[in-house]
PDB file of C-alpha atoms in Angstrom:
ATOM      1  CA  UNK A   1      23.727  60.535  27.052  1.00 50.00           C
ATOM      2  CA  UNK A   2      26.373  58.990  24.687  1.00 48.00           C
ATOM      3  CA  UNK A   3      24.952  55.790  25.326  1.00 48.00           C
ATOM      4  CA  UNK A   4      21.447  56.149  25.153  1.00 47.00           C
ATOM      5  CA  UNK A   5      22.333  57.409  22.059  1.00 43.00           C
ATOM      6  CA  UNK A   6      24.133  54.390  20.684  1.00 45.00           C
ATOM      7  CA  UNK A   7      21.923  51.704  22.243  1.00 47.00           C
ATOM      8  CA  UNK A   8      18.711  53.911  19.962  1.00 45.00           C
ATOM      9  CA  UNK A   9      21.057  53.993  17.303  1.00 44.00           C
ATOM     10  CA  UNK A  10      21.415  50.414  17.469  1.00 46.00           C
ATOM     11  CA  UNK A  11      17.996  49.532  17.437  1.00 45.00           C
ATOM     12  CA  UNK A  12      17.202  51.921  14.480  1.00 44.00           C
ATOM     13  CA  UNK A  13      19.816  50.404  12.322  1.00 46.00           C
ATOM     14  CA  UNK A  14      18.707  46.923  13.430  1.00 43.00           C
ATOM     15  CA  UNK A  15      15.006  48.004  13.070  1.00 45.00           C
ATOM     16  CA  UNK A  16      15.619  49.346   9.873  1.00 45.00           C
ATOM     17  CA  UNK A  17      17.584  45.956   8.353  1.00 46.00           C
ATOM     18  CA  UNK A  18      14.553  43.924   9.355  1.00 46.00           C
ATOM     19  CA  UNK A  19      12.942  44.798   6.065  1.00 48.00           C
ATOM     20  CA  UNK A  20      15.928  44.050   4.181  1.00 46.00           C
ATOM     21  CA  UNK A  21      16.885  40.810   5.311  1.00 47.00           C
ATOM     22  CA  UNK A  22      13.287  39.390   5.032  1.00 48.00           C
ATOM     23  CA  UNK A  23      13.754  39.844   1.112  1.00 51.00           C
ATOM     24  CA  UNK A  24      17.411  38.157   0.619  1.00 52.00           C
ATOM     25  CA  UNK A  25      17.152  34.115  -0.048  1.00 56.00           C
ATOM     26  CA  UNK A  26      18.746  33.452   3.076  1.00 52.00           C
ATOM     27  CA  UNK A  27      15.422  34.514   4.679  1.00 51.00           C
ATOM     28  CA  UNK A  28      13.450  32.540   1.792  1.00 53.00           C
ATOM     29  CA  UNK A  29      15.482  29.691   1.964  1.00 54.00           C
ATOM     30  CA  UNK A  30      15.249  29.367   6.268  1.00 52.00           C
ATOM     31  CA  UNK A  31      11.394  29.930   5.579  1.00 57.00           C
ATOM     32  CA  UNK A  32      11.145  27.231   3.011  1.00 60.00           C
ATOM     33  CA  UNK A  33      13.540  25.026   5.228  1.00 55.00           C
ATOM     34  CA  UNK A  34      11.003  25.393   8.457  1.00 56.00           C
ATOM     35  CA  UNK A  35       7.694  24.583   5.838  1.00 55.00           C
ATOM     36  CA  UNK A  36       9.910  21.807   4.877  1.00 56.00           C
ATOM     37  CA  UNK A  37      10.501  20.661   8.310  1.00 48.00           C
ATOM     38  CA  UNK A  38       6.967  21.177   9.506  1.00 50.00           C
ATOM     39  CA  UNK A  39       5.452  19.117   6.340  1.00 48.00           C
ATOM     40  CA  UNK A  40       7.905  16.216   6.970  1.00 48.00           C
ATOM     41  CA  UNK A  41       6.910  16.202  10.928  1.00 50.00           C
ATOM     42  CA  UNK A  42       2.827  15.926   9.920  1.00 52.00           C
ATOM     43  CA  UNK A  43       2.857  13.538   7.373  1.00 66.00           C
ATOM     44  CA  UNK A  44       1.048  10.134   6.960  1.00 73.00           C
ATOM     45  CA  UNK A  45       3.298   6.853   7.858  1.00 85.00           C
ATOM     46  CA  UNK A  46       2.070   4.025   6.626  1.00 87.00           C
ATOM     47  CA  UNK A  47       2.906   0.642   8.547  1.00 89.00           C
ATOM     48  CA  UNK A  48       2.222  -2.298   6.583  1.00 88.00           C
ATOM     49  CA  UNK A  49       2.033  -5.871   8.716  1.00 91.00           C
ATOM     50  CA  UNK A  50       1.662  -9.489   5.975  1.00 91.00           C
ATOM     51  CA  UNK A  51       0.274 -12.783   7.802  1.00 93.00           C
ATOM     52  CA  UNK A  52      -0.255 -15.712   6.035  1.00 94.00           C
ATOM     53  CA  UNK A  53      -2.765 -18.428   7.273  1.00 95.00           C
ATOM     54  CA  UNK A  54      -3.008 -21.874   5.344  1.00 94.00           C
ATOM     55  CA  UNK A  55      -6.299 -23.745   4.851  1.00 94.00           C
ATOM     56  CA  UNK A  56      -7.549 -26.444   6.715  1.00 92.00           C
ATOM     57  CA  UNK A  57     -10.825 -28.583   5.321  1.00 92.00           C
ATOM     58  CA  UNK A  58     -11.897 -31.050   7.844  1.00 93.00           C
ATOM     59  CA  UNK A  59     -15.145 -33.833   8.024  1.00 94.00           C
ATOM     60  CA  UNK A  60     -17.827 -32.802  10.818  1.00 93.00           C
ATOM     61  CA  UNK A  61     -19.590 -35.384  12.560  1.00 92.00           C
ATOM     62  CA  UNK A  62     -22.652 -34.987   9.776  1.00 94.00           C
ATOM     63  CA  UNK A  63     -20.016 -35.656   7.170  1.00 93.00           C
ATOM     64  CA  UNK A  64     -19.708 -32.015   5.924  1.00 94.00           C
ATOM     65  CA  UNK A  65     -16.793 -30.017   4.980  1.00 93.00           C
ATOM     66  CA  UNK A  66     -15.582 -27.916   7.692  1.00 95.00           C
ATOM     67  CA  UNK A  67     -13.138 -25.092   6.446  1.00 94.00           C
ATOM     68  CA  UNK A  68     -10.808 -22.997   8.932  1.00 93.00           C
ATOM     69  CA  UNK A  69      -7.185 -21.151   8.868  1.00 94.00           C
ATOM     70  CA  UNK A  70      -3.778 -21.943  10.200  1.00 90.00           C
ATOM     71  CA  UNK A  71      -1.755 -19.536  11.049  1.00 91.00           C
ATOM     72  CA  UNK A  72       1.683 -19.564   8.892  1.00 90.00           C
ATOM     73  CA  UNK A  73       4.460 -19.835  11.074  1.00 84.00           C
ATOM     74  CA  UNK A  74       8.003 -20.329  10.458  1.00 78.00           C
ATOM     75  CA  UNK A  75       8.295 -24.258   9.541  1.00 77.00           C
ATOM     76  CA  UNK A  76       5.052 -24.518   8.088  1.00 79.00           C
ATOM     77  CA  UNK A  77       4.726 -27.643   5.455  1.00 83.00           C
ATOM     78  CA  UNK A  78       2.608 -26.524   2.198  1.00 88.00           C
ATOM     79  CA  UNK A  79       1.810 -29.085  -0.878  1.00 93.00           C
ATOM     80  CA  UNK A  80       0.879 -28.302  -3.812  1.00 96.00           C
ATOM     81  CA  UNK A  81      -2.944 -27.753  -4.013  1.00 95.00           C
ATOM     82  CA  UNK A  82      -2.805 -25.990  -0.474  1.00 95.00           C
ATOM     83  CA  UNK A  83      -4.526 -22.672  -0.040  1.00 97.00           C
ATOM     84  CA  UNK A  84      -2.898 -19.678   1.371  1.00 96.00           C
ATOM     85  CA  UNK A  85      -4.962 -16.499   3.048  1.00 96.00           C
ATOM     86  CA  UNK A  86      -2.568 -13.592   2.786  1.00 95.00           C
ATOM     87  CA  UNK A  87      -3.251 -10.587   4.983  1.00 95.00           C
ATOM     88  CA  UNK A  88      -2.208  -7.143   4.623  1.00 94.00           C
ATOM     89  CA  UNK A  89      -3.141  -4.621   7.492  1.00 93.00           C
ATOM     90  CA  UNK A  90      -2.276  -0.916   6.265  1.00 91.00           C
ATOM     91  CA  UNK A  91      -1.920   1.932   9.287  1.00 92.00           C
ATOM     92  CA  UNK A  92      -1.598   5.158   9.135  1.00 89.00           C
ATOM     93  CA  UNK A  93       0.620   5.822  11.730  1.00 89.00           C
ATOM     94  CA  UNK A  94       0.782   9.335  10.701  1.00 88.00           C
ATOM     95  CA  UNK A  95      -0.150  12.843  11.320  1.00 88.00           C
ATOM     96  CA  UNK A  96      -1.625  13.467   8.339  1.00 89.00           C
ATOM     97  CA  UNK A  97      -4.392  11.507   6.153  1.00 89.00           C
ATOM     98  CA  UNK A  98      -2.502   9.298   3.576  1.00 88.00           C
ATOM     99  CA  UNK A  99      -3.828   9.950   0.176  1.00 87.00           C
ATOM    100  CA  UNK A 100      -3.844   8.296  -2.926  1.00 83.00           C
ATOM    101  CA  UNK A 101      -2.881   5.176  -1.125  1.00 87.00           C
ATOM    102  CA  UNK A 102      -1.944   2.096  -3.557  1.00 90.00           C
ATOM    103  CA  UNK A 103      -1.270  -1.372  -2.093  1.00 91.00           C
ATOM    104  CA  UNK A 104       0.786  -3.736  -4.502  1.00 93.00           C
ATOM    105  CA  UNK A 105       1.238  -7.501  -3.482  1.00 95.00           C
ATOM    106  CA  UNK A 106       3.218  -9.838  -5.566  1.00 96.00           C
ATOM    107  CA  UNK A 107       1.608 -13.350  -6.448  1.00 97.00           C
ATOM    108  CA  UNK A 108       4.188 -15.452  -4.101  1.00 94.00           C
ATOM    109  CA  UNK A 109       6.217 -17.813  -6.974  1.00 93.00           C
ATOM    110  CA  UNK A 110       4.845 -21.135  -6.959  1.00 94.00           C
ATOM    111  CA  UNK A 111       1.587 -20.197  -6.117  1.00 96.00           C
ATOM    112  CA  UNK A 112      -1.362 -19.225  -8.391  1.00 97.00           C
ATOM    113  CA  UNK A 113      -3.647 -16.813  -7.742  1.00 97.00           C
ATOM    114  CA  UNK A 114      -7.368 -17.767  -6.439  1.00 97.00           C
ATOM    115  CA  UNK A 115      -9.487 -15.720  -8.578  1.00 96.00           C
ATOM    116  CA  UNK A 116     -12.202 -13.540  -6.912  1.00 94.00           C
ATOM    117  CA  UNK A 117     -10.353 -14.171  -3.655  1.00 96.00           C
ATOM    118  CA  UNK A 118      -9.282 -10.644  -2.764  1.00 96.00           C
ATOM    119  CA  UNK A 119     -10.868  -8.475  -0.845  1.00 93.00           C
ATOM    120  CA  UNK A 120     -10.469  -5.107   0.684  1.00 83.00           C
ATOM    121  CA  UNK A 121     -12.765  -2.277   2.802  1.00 80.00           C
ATOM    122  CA  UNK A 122     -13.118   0.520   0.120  1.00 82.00           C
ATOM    123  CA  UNK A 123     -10.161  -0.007  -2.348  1.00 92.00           C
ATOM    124  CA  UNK A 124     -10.995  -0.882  -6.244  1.00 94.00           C
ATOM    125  CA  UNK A 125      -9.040  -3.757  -7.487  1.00 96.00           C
ATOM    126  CA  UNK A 126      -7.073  -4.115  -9.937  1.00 97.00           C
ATOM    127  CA  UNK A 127      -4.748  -7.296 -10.989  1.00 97.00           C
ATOM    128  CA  UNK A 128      -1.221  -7.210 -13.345  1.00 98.00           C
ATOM    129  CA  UNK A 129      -0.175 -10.151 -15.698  1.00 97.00           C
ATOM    130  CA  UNK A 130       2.917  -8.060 -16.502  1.00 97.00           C
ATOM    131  CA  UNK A 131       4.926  -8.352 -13.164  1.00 96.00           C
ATOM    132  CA  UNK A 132       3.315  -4.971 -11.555  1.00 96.00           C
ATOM    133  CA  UNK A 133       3.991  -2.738 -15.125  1.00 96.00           C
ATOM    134  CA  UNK A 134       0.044  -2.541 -15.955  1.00 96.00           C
ATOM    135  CA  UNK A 135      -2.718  -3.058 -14.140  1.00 97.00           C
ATOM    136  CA  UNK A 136      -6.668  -3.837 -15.108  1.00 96.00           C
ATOM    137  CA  UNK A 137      -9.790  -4.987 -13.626  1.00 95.00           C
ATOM    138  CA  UNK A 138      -9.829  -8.214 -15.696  1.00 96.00           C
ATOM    139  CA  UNK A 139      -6.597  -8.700 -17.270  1.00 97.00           C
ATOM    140  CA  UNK A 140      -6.859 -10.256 -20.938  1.00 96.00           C
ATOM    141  CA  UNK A 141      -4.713 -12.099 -23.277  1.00 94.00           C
ATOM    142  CA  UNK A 142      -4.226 -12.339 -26.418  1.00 93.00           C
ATOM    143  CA  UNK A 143      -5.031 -16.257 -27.249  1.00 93.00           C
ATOM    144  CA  UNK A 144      -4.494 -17.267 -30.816  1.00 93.00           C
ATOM    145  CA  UNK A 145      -7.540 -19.438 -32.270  1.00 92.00           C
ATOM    146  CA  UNK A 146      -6.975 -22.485 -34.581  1.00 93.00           C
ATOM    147  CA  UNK A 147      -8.097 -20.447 -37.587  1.00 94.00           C
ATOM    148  CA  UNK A 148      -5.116 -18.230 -37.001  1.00 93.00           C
ATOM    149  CA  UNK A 149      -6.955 -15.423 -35.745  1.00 94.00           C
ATOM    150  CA  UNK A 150      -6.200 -13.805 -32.293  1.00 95.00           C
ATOM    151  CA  UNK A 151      -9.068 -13.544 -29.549  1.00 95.00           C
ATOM    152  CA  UNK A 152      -8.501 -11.380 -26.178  1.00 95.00           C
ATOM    153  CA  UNK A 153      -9.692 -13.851 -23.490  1.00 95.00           C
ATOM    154  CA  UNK A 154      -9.587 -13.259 -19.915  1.00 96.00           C
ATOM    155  CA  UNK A 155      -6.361 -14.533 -18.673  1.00 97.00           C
ATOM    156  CA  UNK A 156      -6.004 -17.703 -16.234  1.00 96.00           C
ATOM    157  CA  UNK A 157      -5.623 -17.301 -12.598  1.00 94.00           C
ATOM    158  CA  UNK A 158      -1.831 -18.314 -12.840  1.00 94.00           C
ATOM    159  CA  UNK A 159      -1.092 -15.723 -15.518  1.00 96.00           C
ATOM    160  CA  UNK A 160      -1.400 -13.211 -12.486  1.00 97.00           C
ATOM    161  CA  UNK A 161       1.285 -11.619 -10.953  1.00 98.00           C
ATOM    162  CA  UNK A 162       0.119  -8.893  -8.656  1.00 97.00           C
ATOM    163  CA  UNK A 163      -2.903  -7.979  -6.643  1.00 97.00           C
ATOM    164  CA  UNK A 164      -3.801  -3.946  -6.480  1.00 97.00           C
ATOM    165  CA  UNK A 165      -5.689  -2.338  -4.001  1.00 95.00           C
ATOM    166  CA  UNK A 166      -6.626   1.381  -4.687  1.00 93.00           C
ATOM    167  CA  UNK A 167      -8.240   3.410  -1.828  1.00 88.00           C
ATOM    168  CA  UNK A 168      -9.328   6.656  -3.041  1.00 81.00           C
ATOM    169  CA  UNK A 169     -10.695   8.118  -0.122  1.00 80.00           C
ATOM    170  CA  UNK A 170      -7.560   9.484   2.327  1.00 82.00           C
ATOM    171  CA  UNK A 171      -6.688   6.892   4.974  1.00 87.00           C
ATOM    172  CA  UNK A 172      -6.867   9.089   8.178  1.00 88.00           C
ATOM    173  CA  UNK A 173      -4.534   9.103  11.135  1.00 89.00           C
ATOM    174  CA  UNK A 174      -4.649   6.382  12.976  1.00 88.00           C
ATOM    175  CA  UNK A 175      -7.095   4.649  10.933  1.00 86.00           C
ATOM    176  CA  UNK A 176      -6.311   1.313   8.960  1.00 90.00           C
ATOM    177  CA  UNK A 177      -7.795  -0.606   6.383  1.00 91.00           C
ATOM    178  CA  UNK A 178      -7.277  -4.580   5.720  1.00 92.00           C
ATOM    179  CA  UNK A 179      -6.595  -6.274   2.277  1.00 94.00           C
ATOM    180  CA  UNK A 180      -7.376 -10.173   1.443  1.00 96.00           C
ATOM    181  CA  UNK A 181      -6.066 -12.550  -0.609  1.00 97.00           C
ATOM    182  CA  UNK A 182      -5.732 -16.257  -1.643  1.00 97.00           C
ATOM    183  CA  UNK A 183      -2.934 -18.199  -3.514  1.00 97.00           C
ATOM    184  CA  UNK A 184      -3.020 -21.814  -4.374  1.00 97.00           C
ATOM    185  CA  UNK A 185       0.507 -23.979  -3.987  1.00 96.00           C
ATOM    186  CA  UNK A 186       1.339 -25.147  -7.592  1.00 94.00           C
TER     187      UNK A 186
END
């Protein structure tokens, strides 16, 4: 009898220390950990992959220009005036849809960007002249005329520094979306 007793005891004071516990910040803080835990296990990964192709403009037989792309490899020869394709593939490799997703891509150094080359499924572009602090759809300068007075003009392809790509629908699991560019070797 004396243990049935203690063992219902037992369970009473256990039973009532539930309530208790569940409002000290121990309890909080192991509930917060485990919402922690759970949001960093189903989140979006984004795996970014950067090719390069170079191209080629050869003569058909009717005496037309022929354009196609080279694949970059690792002792590729470039001269100035060559044209480089970059290539960004973006996939979420997630759980979760990646939102807000910006893609920034430097202009390579030496290079000059190709204007109106880029291109993207879905993003809005957006260029910087700044190294990557500002961005804008058509990125002006200030150009001083020979009267002294100062003109915003739109700035020259080599005056760009970075390429933007802003999707503003969520990228879903799985799902991937591919940005294009050109440079020119200077």
């Amino acid at each position: 009898m004396k243990r049935r007793l203690s063992i219902g005891l037992g369970i009473l004071a256990v039973a009532a220390a539930v309530p208790f516990v569940s409002g000290t910040p121990v309890f909080a803080n192991l509930q917060k950990a485990g919402t922690e835990l759970v949001n960093k296990i189903l989140q979006p990964e984004v795996k970014l992959v950067l090719s390069a192709e170079k191209k080629v403009t050869t003569t058909n037989a009717n005496g037309e220009p022929e354009i196609s792309w080279e694949v970059v490899e690792d002792n590729v020869t470039v001269r100035p005036g060559d044209v480089l394709r970059y290539t960004l593939v973006s996939e979420n490799a997630g759980d979760k849809p990646a939102s807000e997703l910006k893609i920034n891509q430097p202009i390579p150094n030496q290079t000059a960007y190709v204007l109106d080359s880029a291109r993207a499924n879905g993003a809005t572009l957006t260029y910087s002249i700044d190294g990557g602090q500002t961005y804008s759809a058509q990125p002006m300068l200030e150009v001083t005329q020979p009267d002294g007075t100062v003109k915003m003009e739109p700035a020259p392809a080599d005056a760009y520094t970075h390429v933007q790509w802003d999707y503003s629908e969520s990228l879903k699991p799985m799902a991937s979306v591919q940005a294009v560019y050109e440079v020119a070797v200077q």
